[in-house]
MMTF fields as JSON, N, C-alpha, C and O atoms, coordinates in Angstrom:
{
  "mmtfVersion": "1.0.0",
  "mmtfProducer": "UNKNOWN",
  "numBonds": 463,
  "numAtoms": 464,
  "numGroups": 116,
  "numChains": 1,
  "numModels": 1,
  "chainsPerModel": [1],
  "groupsPerChain": [116],
  "chainIdList": ["A"],
  "bondAtomList": [4, 2, 8, 6, 12, 10, 16, 14, 20, 18, 24, 22, 28, 26, 32, 30, 36, 34, 40, 38, 44, 42, 48, 46, 52, 50, 56, 54, 60, 58, 64, 62, 68, 66, 72, 70, 76, 74, 80, 78, 84, 82, 88, 86, 92, 90, 96, 94, 100, 98, 104, 102, 108, 106, 112, 110, 116, 114, 120, 118, 124, 122, 128, 126, 132, 130, 136, 134, 140, 138, 144, 142, 148, 146, 152, 150, 156, 154, 160, 158, 164, 162, 168, 166, 172, 170, 176, 174, 180, 178, 184, 182, 188, 186, 192, 190, 196, 194, 200, 198, 204, 202, 208, 206, 212, 210, 216, 214, 220, 218, 224, 222, 228, 226, 232, 230, 236, 234, 240, 238, 244, 242, 248, 246, 252, 250, 256, 254, 260, 258, 264, 262, 268, 266, 272, 270, 276, 274, 280, 278, 284, 282, 288, 286, 292, 290, 296, 294, 300, 298, 304, 302, 308, 306, 312, 310, 316, 314, 320, 318, 324, 322, 328, 326, 332, 330, 336, 334, 340, 338, 344, 342, 348, 346, 352, 350, 356, 354, 360, 358, 364, 362, 368, 366, 372, 370, 376, 374, 380, 378, 384, 382, 388, 386, 392, 390, 396, 394, 400, 398, 404, 402, 408, 406, 412, 410, 416, 414, 420, 418, 424, 422, 428, 426, 432, 430, 436, 434, 440, 438, 444, 442, 448, 446, 452, 450, 456, 454, 460, 458],
  "bondOrderList": [1, 1, 1, 1, 1, 1, 1, 1, 1, 1, 1, 1, 1, 1, 1, 1, 1, 1, 1, 1, 1, 1, 1, 1, 1, 1, 1, 1, 1, 1, 1, 1, 1, 1, 1, 1, 1, 1, 1, 1, 1, 1, 1, 1, 1, 1, 1, 1, 1, 1, 1, 1, 1, 1, 1, 1, 1, 1, 1, 1, 1, 1, 1, 1, 1, 1, 1, 1, 1, 1, 1, 1, 1, 1, 1, 1, 1, 1, 1, 1, 1, 1, 1, 1, 1, 1, 1, 1, 1, 1, 1, 1, 1, 1, 1, 1, 1, 1, 1, 1, 1, 1, 1, 1, 1, 1, 1, 1, 1, 1, 1, 1, 1, 1, 1],
  "groupList": [{"groupName": "UNK", "atomNameList": ["N", "CA", "C", "O"], "elementList": ["N", "C", "C", "O"], "formalChargeList": [0, 0, 0, 0], "bondAtomList": [1, 0, 2, 1, 3, 2], "bondOrderList": [1, 1, 2], "singleLetterCode": "X", "chemCompType": "L-PEPTIDE LINKING"}],
  "groupTypeList": [0, 0, 0, 0, 0, 0, 0, 0, 0, 0, 0, 0, 0, 0, 0, 0, 0, 0, 0, 0, 0, 0, 0, 0, 0, 0, 0, 0, 0, 0, 0, 0, 0, 0, 0, 0, 0, 0, 0, 0, 0, 0, 0, 0, 0, 0, 0, 0, 0, 0, 0, 0, 0, 0, 0, 0, 0, 0, 0, 0, 0, 0, 0, 0, 0, 0, 0, 0, 0, 0, 0, 0, 0, 0, 0, 0, 0, 0, 0, 0, 0, 0, 0, 0, 0, 0, 0, 0, 0, 0, 0, 0, 0, 0, 0, 0, 0, 0, 0, 0, 0, 0, 0, 0, 0, 0, 0, 0, 0, 0, 0, 0, 0, 0, 0, 0],
  "groupIdList": [1, 2, 3, 4, 5, 6, 7, 8, 9, 10, 11, 12, 13, 14, 15, 16, 17, 18, 19, 20, 21, 22, 23, 24, 25, 26, 27, 28, 29, 30, 31, 32, 33, 34, 35, 36, 37, 38, 39, 40, 41, 42, 43, 44, 45, 46, 47, 48, 49, 50, 51, 52, 53, 54, 55, 56, 57, 58, 59, 60, 61, 62, 63, 64, 65, 66, 67, 68, 69, 70, 71, 72, 73, 74, 75, 76, 77, 78, 79, 80, 81, 82, 83, 84, 85, 86, 87, 88, 89, 90, 91, 92, 93, 94, 95, 96, 97, 98, 99, 100, 101, 102, 103, 104, 105, 106, 107, 108, 109, 110, 111, 112, 113, 114, 115, 116],
  "secStructList": [7, 7, 7, 7, 7, 7, 7, 2, 2, 2, 2, 2, 2, 6, 6, 1, 1, 7, 7, 7, 3, 3, 3, 3, 7, 1, 1, 3, 3, 3, 3, 3, 7, 6, 6, 7, 1, 1, 1, 3, 3, 3, 3, 3, 3, 3, 1, 1, 7, 7, 7, 7, 4, 4, 4, 7, 7, 4, 4, 4, 2, 2, 2, 2, 2, 2, 2, 2, 2, 2, 2, 2, 2, 2, 2, 2, 2, 6, 6, 7, 6, 6, 7, 3, 3, 3, 3, 7, 7, 7, 6, 6, 6, 6, 6, 7, 7, 1, 1, 1, 7, 3, 3, 3, 3, 3, 3, 1, 1, 7, 7, 7, 1, 1, 7, 7],
  "xCoordList": [6.828, 6.918, 6.639, 7.122, 5.871, 5.586, 6.834, 7.627, 6.993, 8.131, 7.893, 6.812, 8.916, 8.818, 8.754, 9.501, 7.861, 7.756, 8.036, 8.032, 8.272, 8.514, 7.241, 6.151, 7.393, 6.256, 6.624, 7.782, 5.629, 5.871, 6.817, 7.614, 6.734, 7.623, 9.073, 9.98, 9.31, 10.67, 11.237, 12.407, 10.4, 10.838, 11.076, 11.96, 10.293, 10.521, 11.85, 12.615, 12.136, 13.408, 14.576, 15.572, 14.47, 15.547, 15.506, 16.336, 14.544, 14.384, 14.001, 14.299, 13.344, 12.843, 11.503, 11.111, 10.799, 9.533, 9.698, 10.158, 9.332, 9.493, 8.513, 7.408, 8.941, 8.088, 8.517, 9.66, 7.601, 7.893, 8.452, 7.726, 9.745, 10.418, 10.631, 11.143, 10.227, 10.378, 11.408, 11.827, 11.823, 12.824, 13.43, 12.753, 14.732, 15.388, 16.581, 17.3, 16.783, 18.008, 18.368, 17.793, 19.299, 19.748, 18.724, 18.854, 17.701, 16.705, 15.315, 14.533, 15.005, 13.624, 13.563, 14.53, 12.387, 12.098, 10.684, 9.788, 10.483, 9.148, 8.829, 9.672, 7.596, 7.189, 5.698, 4.949, 5.279, 3.872, 3.054, 3.461, 1.896, 0.986, 0.406, 0.023, 0.339, -0.19, -1.712, -2.291, -2.361, -3.816, -4.129, -4.646, -3.816, -3.94, -5.375, -6.329, -5.491, -6.771, -6.938, -7.93, -5.97, -5.992, -5.082, -4.307, -5.165, -4.279, -2.795, -2.029, -2.402, -1.059, -1.22, -1.882, -0.61, -0.658, 0.696, 0.988, 1.507, 2.872, 3.024, 2.52, 3.716, 4.006, 5.442, 6.348, 5.646, 6.98, 7.164, 6.366, 8.22, 8.457, 9.864, 10.79, 10.017, 11.365, 12.023, 11.343, 13.317, 14.011, 14.094, 14.203, 14.041, 13.975, 12.568, 11.601, 12.425, 11.081, 10.412, 10.685, 9.535, 8.702, 7.283, 6.749, 6.658, 5.35, 4.257, 3.559, 4.106, 3.06, 3.614, 4.657, 2.92, 3.32, 3.31, 4.143, 2.371, 2.291, 3.524, 3.789, 4.277, 5.489, 6.734, 7.796, 6.632, 7.78, 8.176, 7.327, 9.471, 9.987, 10.746, 10.977, 11.131, 11.777, 13.034, 13.34, 13.763, 14.97, 14.64, 15.544, 13.372, 12.944, 12.557, 12.128, 12.7, 12.197, 12.844, 12.148, 14.129, 14.786, 14.284, 14.069, 14.099, 13.591, 12.177, 11.858, 11.33, 9.957, 9.942, 9.164, 10.783, 10.893, 11.412, 10.957, 12.361, 12.904, 11.816, 11.777, 10.941, 9.864, 8.929, 8.5, 8.609, 7.744, 8.437, 7.811, 9.705, 10.426, 10.572, 10.557, 10.711, 10.755, 9.415, 9.378, 8.32, 6.987, 6.86, 6.329, 7.336, 7.304, 8.085, 7.591, 9.3, 10.133, 9.483, 9.452, 8.968, 8.342, 7.11, 6.882, 6.318, 5.129, 5.529, 4.868, 6.59, 7.078, 7.481, 7.093, 8.259, 8.714, 7.532, 7.552, 6.495, 5.299, 4.411, 3.407, 4.778, 4.031, 2.761, 1.852, 2.672, 1.451, 1.452, 1.481, 1.419, 1.507, 0.249, 0.324, -0.905, -2.173, -2.491, -3.524, -1.623, -1.832, -1.89, -1.983, -1.833, -1.849, -2.16, -2.16, -2.419, -2.7, -1.644, -1.245, -1.197, -0.299, -1.062, -1.559, -1.151, -1.94, -1.059, -0.293, -1.187, -0.559, -1.673, -2.248, -1.978, -2.957, -2.237, -1.144, -2.852, -2.211, -3.169, -4.235, -2.775, -3.558, -4.776, -5.101, -5.433, -6.592, -7.706, -8.229, -8.067, -9.149, -8.754, -9.622, -7.456, -6.98, -6.86, -6.501, -7.161, -7.129, -5.768, -5.562, -4.837, -3.512, -3.601, -4.157, -3.048, -3.079, -1.69, -1.554, -0.653, 0.725, 1.386, 1.453, 1.867, 2.426, 3.918, 4.777, 4.166, 5.462, 5.06, 4.414, 5.431, 5.048, 5.188, 6.206, 4.159, 4.231, 3.323, 2.28, 3.747, 2.994, 2.415, 3.12, 1.141, 0.498, 0.523, 0.091, 1.021, 0.902, -0.191, -0.063, -1.262, -2.413, -2.636, -2.652, -2.808, -3.059, -3.437, -3.68, -3.482, -3.843, -5.314, -5.751, -6.088, -7.512, -7.932, -7.197, -9.104, -9.664, -10.015, -10.737, -9.526, -9.798, -10.892, -10.877, -11.838, -12.966, -12.572, -11.589, -13.363, -13.216, -14.596, -15.439, -14.897, -13.941, -13.685, -14.521, -12.509, -12.232, -13.095, -13.664, -13.193, -14.02, -13.757, -14.387],
  "yCoordList": [37.788, 36.368, 35.566, 35.908, 34.517, 33.65, 32.868, 32.485, 32.641, 31.854, 30.384, 29.847, 29.746, 28.329, 27.522, 27.776, 26.558, 25.684, 24.253, 23.933, 23.423, 22.004, 21.365, 21.54, 20.627, 19.942, 18.496, 18.096, 17.732, 16.354, 16.316, 15.386, 17.326, 17.351, 17.58, 17.027, 18.379, 18.568, 17.228, 16.922, 16.444, 15.142, 14.159, 13.307, 14.275, 13.423, 13.803, 12.92, 15.088, 15.535, 14.97, 14.547, 14.957, 14.446, 12.929, 12.356, 12.278, 10.813, 10.304, 9.162, 11.149, 10.733, 10.031, 9.258, 10.291, 9.645, 9.051, 9.743, 7.785, 7.192, 7.769, 8.186, 7.782, 8.217, 7.456, 7.01, 7.31, 6.649, 7.721, 8.298, 7.969, 9.035, 8.595, 7.508, 9.467, 9.159, 10.055, 9.768, 11.135, 12.037, 12.873, 13.244, 13.161, 14.054, 14.701, 14.059, 15.98, 16.671, 17.594, 17.475, 18.504, 19.34, 20.384, 20.951, 20.649, 21.663, 21.129, 21.787, 19.938, 19.447, 17.956, 17.217, 17.548, 16.141, 15.875, 16.696, 14.727, 14.344, 12.958, 12.061, 12.792, 11.507, 11.308, 12.265, 10.046, 9.712, 10.146, 9.953, 10.736, 11.164, 9.934, 8.971, 9.961, 8.812, 8.732, 7.703, 9.815, 9.836, 10.31, 11.411, 9.475, 9.931, 10.276, 9.598, 11.358, 11.823, 11.504, 11.892, 10.8, 10.369, 9.151, 8.891, 8.394, 7.233, 7.582, 6.8, 8.745, 9.262, 10.547, 11.486, 10.581, 11.765, 11.859, 11.129, 12.77, 12.938, 14.373, 15.311, 14.529, 15.851, 16.234, 15.407, 17.471, 18.027, 19.134, 20.07, 19.028, 20.015, 20.594, 19.903, 21.862, 22.41, 21.943, 21.751, 21.766, 21.436, 22.664, 22.534, 23.842, 25.079, 25.195, 25.094, 25.402, 25.479, 26.829, 27.802, 26.876, 28.049, 27.626, 26.696, 28.271, 27.797, 27.762, 26.758, 28.847, 28.915, 29.637, 30.285, 29.523, 30.277, 31.777, 32.524, 32.209, 33.62, 34.085, 35.286, 33.162, 33.504, 33.521, 33.946, 33.077, 33.093, 34.535, 35.422, 34.751, 36.091, 36.14, 35.108, 37.334, 37.49, 36.632, 36.161, 36.421, 35.591, 34.104, 33.306, 33.727, 32.341, 32.07, 30.961, 33.062, 32.879, 31.693, 30.959, 31.481, 30.343, 29.021, 28.054, 28.979, 27.774, 27.453, 26.292, 28.47, 28.235, 27.692, 26.789, 28.227, 27.692, 26.267, 25.428, 25.994, 24.637, 23.65, 22.521, 24.067, 23.186, 22.834, 21.686, 23.804, 23.522, 22.595, 21.674, 22.826, 21.928, 20.535, 19.54, 20.465, 19.165, 18.458, 17.255, 19.186, 18.596, 18.032, 16.936, 18.758, 18.291, 16.985, 16.025, 16.953, 15.745, 14.559, 13.453, 14.784, 13.711, 13.189, 11.98, 14.079, 13.66, 12.806, 11.813, 13.187, 12.394, 10.997, 10.005, 10.922, 9.619, 8.786, 7.562, 9.433, 8.724, 8.27, 7.591, 8.643, 8.184, 8.953, 8.421, 10.185, 10.966, 11.651, 12.877, 10.837, 11.319, 12.042, 12.901, 11.713, 12.333, 13.611, 14.234, 14.007, 15.23, 14.995, 13.863, 16.083, 16.049, 17.445, 18.408, 17.545, 18.827, 19.07, 18.149, 20.318, 20.737, 21.744, 22.748, 21.469, 22.306, 22.747, 21.96, 24.022, 24.544, 25.134, 26.162, 24.5, 25.024, 26.032, 25.759, 27.193, 28.235, 28.726, 29.264, 28.534, 29.017, 28.156, 27.222, 28.502, 27.737, 27.686, 26.612, 28.836, 28.857, 28.17, 27.735, 28.065, 27.362, 25.863, 25.136, 25.395, 23.962, 23.432, 22.219, 24.322, 23.866, 23.272, 23.888, 22.07, 21.415, 21.243, 21.13, 21.223, 21.161, 22.473, 22.798, 23.213, 24.527, 24.46, 24.997, 23.771, 23.695, 23.667, 22.718, 24.692, 24.79, 23.442, 22.765, 23.053, 21.805, 21.867, 22.52, 21.175, 21.069, 19.667, 18.689, 19.565, 18.284, 18.013, 18.854, 16.858, 16.399, 15.344, 14.322, 15.587, 14.684, 14.224, 15.042, 12.929, 12.426, 10.968, 10.365, 10.417, 9.015, 8.79, 7.647, 9.871, 9.816, 11.201, 12.168, 11.309, 12.607, 13.369, 12.851, 14.576, 15.398, 16.402, 17.033, 16.551, 17.456, 18.897, 19.176, 19.813, 21.236, 21.839, 21.517, 22.665, 23.149, 22.111, 21.248, 22.214, 21.313, 21.675, 22.765, 20.752, 20.93, 22.185, 22.462],
  "zCoordList": [41.178, 40.878, 42.143, 43.222, 42.006, 43.149, 43.523, 42.662, 44.797, 45.254, 44.92, 45.16, 44.367, 44.033, 45.327, 46.272, 45.35, 46.511, 46.076, 44.887, 47.041, 46.791, 46.221, 46.767, 45.123, 44.513, 44.232, 44.351, 43.861, 43.451, 42.252, 42.122, 41.368, 40.203, 40.615, 39.993, 41.644, 42.159, 42.618, 42.385, 43.265, 43.759, 42.611, 42.697, 41.54, 40.364, 39.714, 39.325, 39.592, 39.011, 39.808, 39.222, 41.127, 41.996, 42.156, 42.861, 41.504, 41.546, 42.931, 43.284, 43.71, 45.018, 44.876, 45.751, 43.784, 43.46, 42.068, 41.16, 41.878, 40.548, 39.537, 39.883, 38.287, 37.185, 35.944, 35.841, 35.008, 33.731, 32.789, 31.98, 32.911, 32.165, 30.718, 30.449, 29.794, 28.365, 27.689, 26.568, 28.348, 27.78, 28.9, 29.86, 28.753, 29.695, 29.018, 28.253, 29.309, 28.933, 30.089, 31.171, 29.883, 30.999, 31.44, 32.525, 30.611, 30.944, 31.254, 31.94, 30.752, 30.819, 31.098, 30.916, 31.546, 31.82, 31.32, 31.516, 30.675, 30.207, 30.744, 30.725, 31.225, 31.797, 31.589, 31.395, 31.633, 31.439, 32.652, 33.798, 32.374, 33.434, 34.122, 33.457, 35.444, 36.189, 36.141, 36.488, 35.712, 35.54, 34.122, 33.933, 33.124, 31.731, 31.339, 31.718, 30.564, 30.057, 28.575, 27.958, 28.01, 26.61, 26.519, 27.44, 25.414, 25.285, 25.453, 26.015, 24.968, 25.226, 26.03, 25.59, 27.211, 28.068, 28.754, 29.701, 28.256, 28.743, 29.239, 28.621, 30.347, 30.9, 30.582, 30.686, 30.201, 29.988, 31.006, 31.069, 31.805, 32.855, 32.724, 32.298, 33.091, 33.162, 34.461, 35.469, 34.435, 35.677, 36.587, 37.806, 35.991, 36.773, 37.34, 36.585, 38.641, 39.233, 38.995, 39.699, 37.998, 37.735, 38.117, 37.512, 39.095, 39.567, 38.49, 38.352, 37.73, 36.709, 35.484, 35.558, 34.369, 33.184, 33.489, 32.977, 34.319, 34.692, 35.463, 35.531, 36.04, 36.783, 35.906, 36.362, 34.672, 33.774, 33.496, 33.407, 33.361, 33.129, 31.809, 31.18, 31.396, 30.089, 29.961, 28.866, 31.046, 30.966, 30.76, 30.512, 30.859, 30.64, 29.185, 28.866, 28.29, 26.929, 26.221, 25.521, 26.375, 25.715, 26.311, 25.58, 27.617, 28.27, 27.794, 27.538, 27.674, 27.219, 25.794, 25.485, 24.933, 23.577, 23.587, 22.81, 24.465, 24.587, 25.01, 24.52, 25.909, 26.359, 25.206, 25.089, 24.355, 23.198, 22.203, 21.679, 21.941, 21.031, 21.63, 20.906, 22.947, 23.62, 23.464, 23.204, 23.618, 23.432, 22.018, 21.839, 21.024, 19.632, 19.485, 18.893, 20.022, 19.919, 20.623, 20.083, 21.819, 22.592, 21.858, 21.822, 21.276, 20.523, 19.312, 19.007, 18.638, 17.498, 17.944, 17.327, 19.019, 19.534, 19.998, 19.87, 20.539, 21.004, 19.846, 20.063, 18.614, 17.443, 17.158, 16.52, 17.613, 17.424, 16.053, 15.954, 15.013, 13.628, 13.165, 12.286, 13.736, 13.315, 14.068, 13.822, 14.977, 15.73, 17.227, 17.703, 17.941, 19.403, 19.902, 19.135, 21.173, 21.813, 22.884, 23.596, 22.992, 24.068, 24.915, 24.404, 26.214, 27.12, 28.283, 28.84, 28.635, 29.852, 30.709, 30.353, 31.822, 32.768, 33.665, 34.161, 33.869, 34.667, 35.744, 35.447, 36.99, 38.125, 38.417, 37.684, 39.506, 39.961, 38.915, 38.619, 38.359, 37.374, 36.074, 35.317, 35.804, 34.616, 34.815, 33.889, 36.028, 36.304, 36.74, 36.771, 37.078, 37.496, 38.896, 39.805, 39.064, 40.374, 40.975, 42.193, 40.131, 40.621, 40.207, 39.022, 41.186, 40.908, 40.576, 41.276, 39.474, 38.787, 37.322, 36.879, 36.564, 35.167, 34.468, 34.611, 33.71, 32.954, 31.741, 31.749, 30.704, 29.465, 29.394, 29.642, 29.059, 28.834, 27.329, 26.541, 26.935, 25.551, 25.566, 26.241, 24.827, 24.789, 23.355, 22.435, 23.161, 21.817, 21.819, 22.864, 20.625, 20.486, 20.212, 20.074, 20.131, 19.788, 19.338, 19.538, 18.732, 18.359, 19.619, 20.472, 19.752, 20.917, 20.602, 19.545, 21.513, 21.304, 21.564, 22.25, 21.0, 21.263, 21.386, 20.548, 22.331, 23.314, 24.407, 24.671, 25.038, 26.151, 27.336, 27.391, 28.297, 29.483, 30.192, 31.213]
}
């Protein structure tokens, strides 16, 4: 497992950097992306620092399920009734730029496939 390092998301969790937070519980935090790629672009992050999905371990199974259910709840509150996409970028080739596991909720318009 990769060692967790300090990231911008760690600082958002500790409120050292402001974010437009739309949901929080004891395990997760959701906030609007500062560089949205769709009309609705919200990130869901675990408060536990897991660098990538590839670094998740068997003891994280409940947390990973919680993140997906959180994405569902956040999408509902955001009014994404016609659908949305949930994306997890993993590693450099997967397009991950912040090495703290996060889910992108994208919606508010028709999304193309395949993605870029």
